[in-house]
Amino acid sequence: MNPERWGEVQRLFATALEAGEADRERVLRRECSDEGLVQDVLKLVAARPAREFLVPPRLSEAESGRRLGDFHLLEEIGRGGMGVVYRARQESLGRTVAVKVLPANLTLTQRQVDRFQREARAAARLHHPGIVSILTVGEEKGTHYFAMELVEGRSLAEELVRLRADLGAVEDEPATLPGTREADYFATVADIVRQAADALQCAHENGVVHRDIKPSNLLLDRARKVKIVDFGLARDEEQGVLATTREGAGTPHYMSPEQARSQSRQVDYRTDIYSLGVVLYELLTLARPFEGTTSREVIDGILGREPARIRRLNRRVPRDLETICFKAMARSPKERYRTAAAMAQDLGRFLAHEAIVAHPPSALQVLGRRAYRHRVALGMVGVGVVALVLGASLAFEHRDRRRLSELGEELDAALDQGRLRDMPVARVFQLREYVKEYRSLRPQGEVLAAEPADPAQRLEQAFDAWRREILEEGKADLAQARDKGKPEGAREFHLLHGLQTLLHGSYIFADDEELRRAAALESVFPTLSVQALGEDGRQIPAHVYLRAIDVLTSGVEGKVPLGATPLAATPVRPGYYRVVVVFESGGFREFVCNPGPAFLQIALVARRLPNEAAVTEGMARFEAATYTLPEDPKGALHLRDRVVDLGGYYLDRTEVSNAEYQEFVAATGHAQPSYWKLVPDLEEFLERYGDHPVVGVGWKDAVAYAEWRGKRLPTAAEWLRGAGGLENRPVPYAAPGEVRGNVLVPHGPTGGEEGAWKRYLDHSAPVLSFEDACTPEGLFHMFGNVLEFTESMMVEALDMDHPVPRAFDRIAFGGSWDCVALGQSMRTPTYWGIGSLHDSYRLGFRCAKSVEP
Amino acid sequence: MGTIIDEDPSRILGELYAELRVMADGLMRDQRHDSVLQATALANEAFLRLSGHECMEGWDRSRILAVASAAMRNLLVDRARARNRLKRSPKGERISFQVLCLAYEDRAVNLLALHDALERLSRFEPEMARAVDLRFFGGLSMQETADCLKMSLRTLERRWELARRWLMVEIG
């Protein structure tokens, strides 16, 4: 080890701690090619020295073993602002307490002594679980002391040191605060500060002001209960603010502005609220709001500067906590919380939101989540399989002998690699396709004398054997699950395990009737059937793929092949998906579906249009990109700062118009938009308002229209990127000067359905209008005119860490003609149910389509 | 004698060290019982005794503390070696000193191994080796240690943690 190498170790150590446990090794190897160094760093990360390692022992010989009144001093447990704290035994009661001894050599004036005693007695009156109780105050031969309850635990100051050094949880230590990246960190912090505020309220009600609230005066016991120590006793105002420079004494960082100004007359109970706010700040950001190399600098900061915004230092901090903190830290005492109880209440409200939003998942959701992870792995292979399938059709046409022998070799080698069930699923799919291709080039029975044994046949046999194994094992598990003699937990395990085995099998062998029946999956899991029809309504060949949608980011996962059409009722795990049907003769169709307890049988029909290529004519094209969703105070909370990998896609330049929708209605007999019943003459209406955006359609209607056109609805991320670009412009047009677009109509009452319809007729604009409000790619009315549906599910989120998807609601963006009056931005999400009744006179939509299926 | 981390080979250092050892020895045998047996006390005493000495120019409290803590370490290490050799505590030692030594050995996991590891650490991370002396053997607080080393508390905490882990791994 030399200084350069050590420098590397330091750098890599910090990087390793920042990466989560799962990514650590990967990140390290990426940063550093020296394996020895990587191992060294990993060893250091894993090192867990005991708490006392290299912490100096303290033995104050002079004091220990001494007696003060009823107390027998044992060992020193800490040094505070003015004096030393000992563990002591109260002889008369036989209990262990803590005794704080003021240094004997400190000459106190009579006035100071009186004050000390008076305040000690006042503090002794306080009885609250959050306040360390003072038991007695005494004096012996010039030594002043007081006894208090002993708290087994650490101070918040020590905890902060640990958090800053990023130690995380350590096995051999008692649990106190969770690591700053843990999910419950903010709730824990909020609870701790709330407890402290409660305790302060009790003190204030009794006329006692602490005046020195700081992390070293807030003790945490093992149950994370807070205890405040040192009420009014540690600080002597008359000594002056800058008098003491010893450890922990007189640290100015937590002083309120009025304290910093040394205006003792203006310091009242509200100074404690300020200081508690500073503690909260420090817990949220691990930094103090005002720092400096000298006390003078810190005080200048408290008096003159604004602290850095919390969420700028740590983006994960919930907004509510930031607000609470800043209210407590208002410069003028009048603007702070009026009472400590008020602050405690606000924190309580924040915590209650935490309680409301979090739900325990149901059993199906748990299975769904497991499946989701599984699916992602499967999805990775999608592209390769498609390529192989297309390749197969070409080979079929050319009957390439070379291809045949290539495949033969692959298939021969495959079985030597091990059992099928041990292979990654991607590989299994690949082999199945190889077998199919091989068979198509050389049908069974066509065995030439000179040729070796059929490699495809061996594999087919292996597949068969595996299939039978799956059936047997799955059935065996399900039988055990039905055995009433077994305990509940075991039965549930067998049920889930059996279903999982059979379901996994039915993915691999998508066309296997028997597997599906064996799982009786129709009753437990929803099914998906898909047909592909040509223009004449006859079946045409196509392939069906499933892509899971991440409801939190609206991103779409990789493809999982389900099989060829017609796809009979195939069990799918509950979830939110995009189903892609790729026609063999070119073109593809995308559907959105939500199989689950509410939608058990989903049947999709993919109709190939005469001219698939023409579908995207006139649409704006967006290339694939990694997109970070915008930060917008009026925007969707659960989407903020999420990163989505967007595939390439097209977006309609305009909202769907009444005329276009009418084409759909006329051709398919779909229901009219709800408000058209108010229209006396449809033709006249279409002549005048045909180019206005269609409204009065529910989400399902919009989806049906899009599918009919060969398109789909855009996802939330696609819509937002289309509206504001990858750079997330605040408005669609590139150069915001004045506000443009159909957004400035004042808001007003509608007065029922007719009133609403009238407002629509008066205020909606043609879909091709307000050109100066377009996006650079030529999209009209992303902001204003009418709101626009997206494909994406609504997610309820009061903060980024606890989102809850709402399966029956979808998000719409864009604002309508009165959005500015309503204080909405184009990213303000509005939520609508999926049914046809959930429509609105100012809600329409536009379509999208992926570039690649 | 053990090695002193400070590289200054001046004669005054030798004197200082001798002075400190005498004091420490004295504390072991003296009847006086009202002093804190830690390097801070030693350093204060040494400073008082040696200040005014013309060769002490340029010696501020930080520097004396650094030497005093190193002296404390060496004191403890010497004693540990002596005890290993004799297989018992040296004669005439006061109970309180024994307790202190026990406390140190307990917290250092293996005092002699720590001493060797510190030697190695000082070759590539001399500041943290000094920090261990100041904090552990010297009894300084983290803030005081940071002040002595002329670094911010936060920087010290970070580097301290890494050094601590490295030492733990080395001691085994």
mmCIF file of C-alpha atoms in Angstrom, chain A residues 14 84 257 341 383 419 450 598 660 685:
data_model
loop_
_atom_site.group_PDB
_atom_site.id
_atom_site.type_symbol
_atom_site.label_atom_id
_atom_site.label_comp_id
_atom_site.label_asym_id
_atom_site.label_seq_id
_atom_site.Cartn_x
_atom_site.Cartn_y
_atom_site.Cartn_z
ATOM 1 C CA ALA A 14 -16.884 6.274 -1.269
ATOM 2 C CA VAL A 84 -19.301 15.845 33.666
ATOM 3 C CA PRO A 257 -31.345 34.660 15.487
ATOM 4 C CA ALA A 341 -47.525 21.497 19.748
ATOM 5 C CA VAL A 383 -35.855 -9.318 -29.961
ATOM 6 C CA ARG A 419 -30.777 -30.276 -18.890
ATOM 7 C CA ALA A 450 -26.528 -40.937 -45.492
ATOM 8 C CA ALA A 598 -61.719 -7.315 -12.677
ATOM 9 C CA GLU A 660 -62.116 11.677 -37.664
ATOM 10 C CA PHE A 685 -72.444 20.129 -36.533
#
